[in-house]
CSV table of C-alpha atoms and ligand atoms in Angstrom, one decimal:
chain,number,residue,atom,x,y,z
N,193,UNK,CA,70.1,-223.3,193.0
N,194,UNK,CA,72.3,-224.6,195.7
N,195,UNK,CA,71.6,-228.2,195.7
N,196,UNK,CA,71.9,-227.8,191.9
N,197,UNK,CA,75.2,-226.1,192.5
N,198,UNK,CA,76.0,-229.1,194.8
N,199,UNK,CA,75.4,-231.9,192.6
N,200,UNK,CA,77.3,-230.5,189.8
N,201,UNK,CA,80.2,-230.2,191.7
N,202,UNK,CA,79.8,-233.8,192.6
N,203,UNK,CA,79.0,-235.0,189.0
N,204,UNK,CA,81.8,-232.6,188.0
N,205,UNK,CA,84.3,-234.8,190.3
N,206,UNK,CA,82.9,-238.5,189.8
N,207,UNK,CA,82.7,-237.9,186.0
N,208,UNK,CA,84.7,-234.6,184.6
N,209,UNK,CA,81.8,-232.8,183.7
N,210,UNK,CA,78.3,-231.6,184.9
N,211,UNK,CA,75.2,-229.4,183.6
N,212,UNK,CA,72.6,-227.3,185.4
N,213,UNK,CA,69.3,-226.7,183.4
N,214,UNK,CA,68.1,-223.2,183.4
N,215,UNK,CA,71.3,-221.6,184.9
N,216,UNK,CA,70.9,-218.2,182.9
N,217,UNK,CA,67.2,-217.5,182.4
N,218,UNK,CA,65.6,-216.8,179.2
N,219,UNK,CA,66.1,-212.8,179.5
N,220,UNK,CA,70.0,-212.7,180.4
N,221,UNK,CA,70.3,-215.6,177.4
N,222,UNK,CA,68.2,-212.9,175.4
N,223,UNK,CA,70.6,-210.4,175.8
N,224,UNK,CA,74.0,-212.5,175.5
N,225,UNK,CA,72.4,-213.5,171.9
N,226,UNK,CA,71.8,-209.8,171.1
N,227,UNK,CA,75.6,-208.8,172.2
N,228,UNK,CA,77.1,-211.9,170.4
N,229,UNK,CA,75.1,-210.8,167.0
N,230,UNK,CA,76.3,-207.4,167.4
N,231,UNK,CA,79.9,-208.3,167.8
N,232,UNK,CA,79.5,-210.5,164.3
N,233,UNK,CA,77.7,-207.4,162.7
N,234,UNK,CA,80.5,-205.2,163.5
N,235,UNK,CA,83.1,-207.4,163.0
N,236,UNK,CA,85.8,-206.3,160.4
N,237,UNK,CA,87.0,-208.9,157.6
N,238,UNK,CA,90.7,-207.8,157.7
N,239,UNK,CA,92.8,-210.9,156.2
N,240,UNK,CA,90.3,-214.2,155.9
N,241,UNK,CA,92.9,-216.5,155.9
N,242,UNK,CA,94.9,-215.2,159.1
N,243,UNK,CA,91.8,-215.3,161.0
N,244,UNK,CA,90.6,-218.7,159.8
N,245,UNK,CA,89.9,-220.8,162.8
N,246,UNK,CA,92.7,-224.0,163.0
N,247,UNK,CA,94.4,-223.0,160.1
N,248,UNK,CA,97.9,-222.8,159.7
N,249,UNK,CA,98.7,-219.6,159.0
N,250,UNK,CA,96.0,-218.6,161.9
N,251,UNK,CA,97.8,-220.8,164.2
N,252,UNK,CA,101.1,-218.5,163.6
N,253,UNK,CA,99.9,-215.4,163.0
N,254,UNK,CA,99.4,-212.7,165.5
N,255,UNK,CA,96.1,-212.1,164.9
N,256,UNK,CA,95.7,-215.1,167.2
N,257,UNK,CA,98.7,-215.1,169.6
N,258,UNK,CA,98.1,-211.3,171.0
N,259,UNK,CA,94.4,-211.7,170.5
N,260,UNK,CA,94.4,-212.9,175.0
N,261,UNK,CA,93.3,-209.0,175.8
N,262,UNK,CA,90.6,-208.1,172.2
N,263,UNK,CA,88.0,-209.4,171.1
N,264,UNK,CA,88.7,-210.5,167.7
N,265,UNK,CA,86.9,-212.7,165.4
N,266,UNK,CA,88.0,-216.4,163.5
N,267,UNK,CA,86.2,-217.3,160.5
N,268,UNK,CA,85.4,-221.3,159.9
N,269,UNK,CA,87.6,-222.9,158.0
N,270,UNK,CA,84.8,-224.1,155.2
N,271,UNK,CA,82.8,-220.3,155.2
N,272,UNK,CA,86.7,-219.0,153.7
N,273,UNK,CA,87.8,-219.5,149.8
N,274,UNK,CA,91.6,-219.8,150.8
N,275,UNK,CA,93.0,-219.3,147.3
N,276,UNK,CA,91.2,-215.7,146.7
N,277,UNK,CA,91.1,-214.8,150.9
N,278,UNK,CA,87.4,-214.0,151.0
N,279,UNK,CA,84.2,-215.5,152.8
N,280,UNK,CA,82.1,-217.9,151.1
N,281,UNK,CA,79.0,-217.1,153.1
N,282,UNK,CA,77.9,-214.0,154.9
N,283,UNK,CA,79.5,-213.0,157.5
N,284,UNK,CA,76.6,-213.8,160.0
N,285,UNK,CA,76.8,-217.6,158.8
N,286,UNK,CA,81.2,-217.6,158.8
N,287,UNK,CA,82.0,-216.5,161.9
N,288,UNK,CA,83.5,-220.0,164.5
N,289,UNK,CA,84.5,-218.0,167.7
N,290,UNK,CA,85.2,-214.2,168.9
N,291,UNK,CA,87.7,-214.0,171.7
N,292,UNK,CA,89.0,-214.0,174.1
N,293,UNK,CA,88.7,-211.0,176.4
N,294,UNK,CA,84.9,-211.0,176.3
N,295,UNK,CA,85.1,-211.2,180.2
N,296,UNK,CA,87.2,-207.8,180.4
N,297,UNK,CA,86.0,-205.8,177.9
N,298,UNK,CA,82.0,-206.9,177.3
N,299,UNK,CA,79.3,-205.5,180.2
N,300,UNK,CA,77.2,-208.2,179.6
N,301,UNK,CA,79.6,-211.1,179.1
N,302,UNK,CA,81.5,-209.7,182.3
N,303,UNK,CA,78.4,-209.8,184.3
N,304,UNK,CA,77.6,-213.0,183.3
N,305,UNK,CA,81.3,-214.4,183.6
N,306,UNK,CA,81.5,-212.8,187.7
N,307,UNK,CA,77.9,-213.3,188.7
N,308,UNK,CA,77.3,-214.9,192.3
N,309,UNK,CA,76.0,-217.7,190.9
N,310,UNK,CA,79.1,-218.4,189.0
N,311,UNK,CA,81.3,-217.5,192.3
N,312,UNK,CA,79.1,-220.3,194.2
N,313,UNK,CA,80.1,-222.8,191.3
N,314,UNK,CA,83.8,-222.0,192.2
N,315,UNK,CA,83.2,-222.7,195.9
N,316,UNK,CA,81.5,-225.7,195.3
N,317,UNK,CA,84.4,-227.0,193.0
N,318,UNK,CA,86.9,-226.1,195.8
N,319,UNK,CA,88.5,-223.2,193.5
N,320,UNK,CA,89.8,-220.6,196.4
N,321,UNK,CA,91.3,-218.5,194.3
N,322,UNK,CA,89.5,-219.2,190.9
N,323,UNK,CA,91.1,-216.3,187.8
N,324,UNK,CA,89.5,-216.3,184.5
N,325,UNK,CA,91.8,-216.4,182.1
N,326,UNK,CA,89.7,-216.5,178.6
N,327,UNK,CA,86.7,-216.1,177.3
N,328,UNK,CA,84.9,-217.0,174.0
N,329,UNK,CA,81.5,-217.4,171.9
N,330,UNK,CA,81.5,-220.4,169.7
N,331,UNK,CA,78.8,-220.2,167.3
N,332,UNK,CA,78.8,-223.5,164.9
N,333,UNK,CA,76.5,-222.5,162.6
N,334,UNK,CA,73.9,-224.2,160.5
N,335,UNK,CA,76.1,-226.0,157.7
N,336,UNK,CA,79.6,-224.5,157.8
N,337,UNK,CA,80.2,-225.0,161.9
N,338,UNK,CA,83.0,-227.3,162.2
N,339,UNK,CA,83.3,-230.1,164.3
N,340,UNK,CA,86.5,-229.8,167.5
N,341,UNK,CA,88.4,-232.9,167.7
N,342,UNK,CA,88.6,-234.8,171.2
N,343,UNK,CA,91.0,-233.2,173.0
N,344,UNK,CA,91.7,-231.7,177.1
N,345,UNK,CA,91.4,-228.0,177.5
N,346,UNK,CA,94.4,-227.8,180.3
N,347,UNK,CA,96.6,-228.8,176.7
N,348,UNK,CA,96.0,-225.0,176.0
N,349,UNK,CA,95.7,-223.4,179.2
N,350,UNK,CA,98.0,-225.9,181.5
N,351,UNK,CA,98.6,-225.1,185.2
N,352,UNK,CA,100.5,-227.4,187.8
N,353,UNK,CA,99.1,-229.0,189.4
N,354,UNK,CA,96.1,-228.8,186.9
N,355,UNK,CA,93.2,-226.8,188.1
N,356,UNK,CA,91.5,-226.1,185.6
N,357,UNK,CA,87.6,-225.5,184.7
N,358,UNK,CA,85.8,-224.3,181.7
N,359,UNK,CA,82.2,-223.1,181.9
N,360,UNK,CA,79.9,-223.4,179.2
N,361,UNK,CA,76.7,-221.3,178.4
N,362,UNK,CA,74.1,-222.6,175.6
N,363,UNK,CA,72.2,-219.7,174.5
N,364,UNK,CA,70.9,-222.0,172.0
N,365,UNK,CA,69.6,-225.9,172.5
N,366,UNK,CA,72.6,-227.9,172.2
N,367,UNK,CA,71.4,-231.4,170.1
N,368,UNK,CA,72.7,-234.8,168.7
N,369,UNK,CA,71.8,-232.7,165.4
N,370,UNK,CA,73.7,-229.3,165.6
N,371,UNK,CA,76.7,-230.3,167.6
N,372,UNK,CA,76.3,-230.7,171.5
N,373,UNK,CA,79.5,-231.6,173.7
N,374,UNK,CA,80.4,-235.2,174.0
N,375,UNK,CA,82.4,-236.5,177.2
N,376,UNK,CA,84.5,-239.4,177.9
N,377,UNK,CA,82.9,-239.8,181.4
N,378,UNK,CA,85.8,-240.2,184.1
N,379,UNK,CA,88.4,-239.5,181.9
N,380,UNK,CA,89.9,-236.7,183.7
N,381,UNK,CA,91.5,-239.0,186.3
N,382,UNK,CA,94.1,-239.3,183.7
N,383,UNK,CA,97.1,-237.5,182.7
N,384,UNK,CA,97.1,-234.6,180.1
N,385,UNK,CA,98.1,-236.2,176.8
N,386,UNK,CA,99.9,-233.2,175.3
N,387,UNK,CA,100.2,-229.4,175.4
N,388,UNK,CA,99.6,-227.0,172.6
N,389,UNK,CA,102.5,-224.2,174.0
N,390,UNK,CA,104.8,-221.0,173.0
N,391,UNK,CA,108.3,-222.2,171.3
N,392,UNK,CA,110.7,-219.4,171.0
N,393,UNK,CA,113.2,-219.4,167.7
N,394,UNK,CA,116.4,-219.4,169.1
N,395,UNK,CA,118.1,-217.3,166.3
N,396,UNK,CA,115.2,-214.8,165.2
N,397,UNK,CA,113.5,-214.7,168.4
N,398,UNK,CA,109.8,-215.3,166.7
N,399,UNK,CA,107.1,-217.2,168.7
N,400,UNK,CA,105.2,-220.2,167.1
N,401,UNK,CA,102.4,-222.2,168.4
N,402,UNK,CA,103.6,-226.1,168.3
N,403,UNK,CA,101.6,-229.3,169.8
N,404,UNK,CA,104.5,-231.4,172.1
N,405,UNK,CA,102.7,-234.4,171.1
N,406,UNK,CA,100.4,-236.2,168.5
N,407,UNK,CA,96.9,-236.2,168.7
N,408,UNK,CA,95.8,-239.2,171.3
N,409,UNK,CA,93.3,-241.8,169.7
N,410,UNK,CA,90.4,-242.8,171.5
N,411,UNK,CA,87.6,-244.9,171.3
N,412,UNK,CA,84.3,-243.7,169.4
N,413,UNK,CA,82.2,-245.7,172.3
N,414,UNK,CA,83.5,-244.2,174.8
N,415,UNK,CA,81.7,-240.5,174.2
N,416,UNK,CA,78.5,-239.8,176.5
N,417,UNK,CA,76.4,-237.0,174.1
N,418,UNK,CA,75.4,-234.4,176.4
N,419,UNK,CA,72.3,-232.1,174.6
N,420,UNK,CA,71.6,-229.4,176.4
N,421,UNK,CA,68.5,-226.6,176.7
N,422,UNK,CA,69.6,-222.9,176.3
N,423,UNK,CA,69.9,-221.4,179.5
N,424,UNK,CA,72.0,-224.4,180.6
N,425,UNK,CA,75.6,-224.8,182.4
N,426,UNK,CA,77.9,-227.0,181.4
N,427,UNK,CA,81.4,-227.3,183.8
N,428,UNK,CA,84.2,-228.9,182.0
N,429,UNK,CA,87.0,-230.1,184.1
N,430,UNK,CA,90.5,-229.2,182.4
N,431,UNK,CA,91.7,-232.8,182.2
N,432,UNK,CA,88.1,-234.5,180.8
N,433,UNK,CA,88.5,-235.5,176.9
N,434,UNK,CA,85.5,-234.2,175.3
N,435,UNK,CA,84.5,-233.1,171.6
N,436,UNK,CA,81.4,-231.7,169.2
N,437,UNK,CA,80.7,-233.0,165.9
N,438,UNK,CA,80.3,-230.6,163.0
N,439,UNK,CA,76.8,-228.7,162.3
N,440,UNK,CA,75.0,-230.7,160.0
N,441,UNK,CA,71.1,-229.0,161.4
N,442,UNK,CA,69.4,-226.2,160.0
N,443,UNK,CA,69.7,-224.7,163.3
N,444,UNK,CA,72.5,-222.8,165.2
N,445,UNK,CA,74.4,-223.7,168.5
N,446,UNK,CA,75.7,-220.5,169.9
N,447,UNK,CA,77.4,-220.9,173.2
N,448,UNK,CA,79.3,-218.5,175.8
N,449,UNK,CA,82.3,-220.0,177.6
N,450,UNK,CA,85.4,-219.2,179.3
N,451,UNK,CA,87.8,-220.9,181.4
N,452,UNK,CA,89.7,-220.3,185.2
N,453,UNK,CA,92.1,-221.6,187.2
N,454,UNK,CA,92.5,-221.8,191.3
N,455,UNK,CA,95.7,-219.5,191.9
N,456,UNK,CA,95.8,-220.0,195.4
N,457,UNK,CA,97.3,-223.8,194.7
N,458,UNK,CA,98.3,-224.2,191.3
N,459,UNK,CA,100.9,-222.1,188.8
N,460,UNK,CA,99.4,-221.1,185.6
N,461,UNK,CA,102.5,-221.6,183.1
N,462,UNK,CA,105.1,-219.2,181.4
N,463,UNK,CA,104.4,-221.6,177.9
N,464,UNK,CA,100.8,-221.3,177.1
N,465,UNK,CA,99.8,-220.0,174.1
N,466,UNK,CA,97.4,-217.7,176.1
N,467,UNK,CA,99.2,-214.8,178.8
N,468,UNK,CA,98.0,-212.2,180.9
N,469,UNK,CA,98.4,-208.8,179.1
N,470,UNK,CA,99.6,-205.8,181.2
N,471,UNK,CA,98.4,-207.4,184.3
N,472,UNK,CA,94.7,-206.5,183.3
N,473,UNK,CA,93.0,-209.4,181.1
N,474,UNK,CA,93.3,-211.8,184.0
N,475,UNK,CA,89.9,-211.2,186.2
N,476,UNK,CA,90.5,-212.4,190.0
N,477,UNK,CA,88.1,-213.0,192.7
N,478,UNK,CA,88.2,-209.7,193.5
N,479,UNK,CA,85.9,-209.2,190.5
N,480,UNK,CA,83.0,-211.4,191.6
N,481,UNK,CA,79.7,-210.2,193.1
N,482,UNK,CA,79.0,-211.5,196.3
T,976,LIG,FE1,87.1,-227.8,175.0
């Protein structure tokens, strides 16, 4: 596993990205599946349209902005029937993402999020200080999982200087068919093209969510598809542009992911969407087996 470890964190410099094969074996995949199932079985339906994934009224409820220490579940935008506020589907088949305190509140997601194997990743990348921030399951289910448009992750969890990395689990394969990541190779040598951050009303105080730019175009040619087998690692530097098209496969592309920055030389900033919550939902090195 080390010389893996080492050439990710070569690939994930040269290009923005990297991927180690068989990272999680097929038991510890096994059991993220089960505990990912059992969080969509028991999750409640409580207002489908405030916890529709990317829709507006999502994007400014609180369902979403106090959601950084829960684990809550989003619905996808095309499993919800907007006009009557139910599901479409069943609930197994509507669910886009459950977050985003997996990684405090979840055994199995916790171990998996502060194994040593994970800690080694960190060392290799040069994090000294590396703090997990967020964590989610993505599920894009067969049909009604959506695609996510190109975009940087450090425009929702910005630090300066930007030192930021997202890991990403497949505990299903990842294909050209059901969605897998696509990367603009070497992109994250450039500058973050906007922010998605916290704006204050001065006269009522309320917090909305507002993009401090439009959405940056980029060229079709320019994304690398990246399948991947479950089991697999994928490291996703905070600055790479990268996207997934929609589900269009009968099959399902579950995936575990959460992201950290290095505190010991960056400053994780006062206007992301996401904060820490009572000092607790921010997990430190501290938490990592050795
Ligand atoms: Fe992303």
């Amino acid at each position: 596993m080390d010389e893996k470890i080492r050439n990710l964190a070569k690939s994930f410099e040269e290009n923005g990205y990297g991927v180690i094969e068989n990272f999680l074996d097929s038991e510890a995949v096994d059991l993220l599946r089960r505990e990912a199932a059992n969080l969509v079985e028991s999750s409640t339906i409580d207002d489908c349209r405030r916890q529709v994934f990317g829709h507006p009224i999502h994007v400014k409820s609180d369902y979403f902005l106090t959601s950084g220490d829960k684990v809550r579940t989003f619905f996808e935008k095309g499993a919800v029937d907007l006009d009557n506020n139910k599901l479409l589907v069943e609930k197994e088949q509507s669910v886009a993402k459950i977050g985003h305190a997996l990684h405090c509140l979840n055994v199995s997601f916790r171990r998996c999020t502060t194994s040593c194997h994970v800690r080694k990743v960190f060392e290799a990348i040069g994090f000294k200080d590396p703090t997990v921030v967020q964590s989610m399951l993505i599920f894009k289910n067969p049909r009604v999982g959506g695609e996510y448009t190109p975009h940087q992750d450090a425009s929702f969890l910005c630090t300066e200087p930007i030192r930021l990395a997202g890991f990403w689990f497949a505990l299903d394969d990842a294909t050209e068919e059901n969605g897998c990541l696509q990367f603009i190779p070497g992109s994250h040598k450039e500058p973050l093209a906007r922010r998605f951050v916290r704006s204050q009303d001065e006269k009522t105080g309320e917090i909305s969510l507002i993009w401090t730019a439009s959405p940056a175009e980029y060229d079709d040619d320019a994304f690398v598809r990246v399948p991947v087998k479950r089991g697999s690692l994928v490291l996703i530097h905070g600055l790479v542009v990268h996207r997934s098209a929609p589900n269009q496969s009968d099959k399902p592309r579950w995936v575990y992911t959460f992201h950290a920055y290095d505190k010991n030389n960056s400053k994780y900033l006062e206007d992301n969407w996401l904060q820490e919550i009572d000092n607790k939902t921010f997990l430190g090195m501290d938490y990592f087996l050795h």
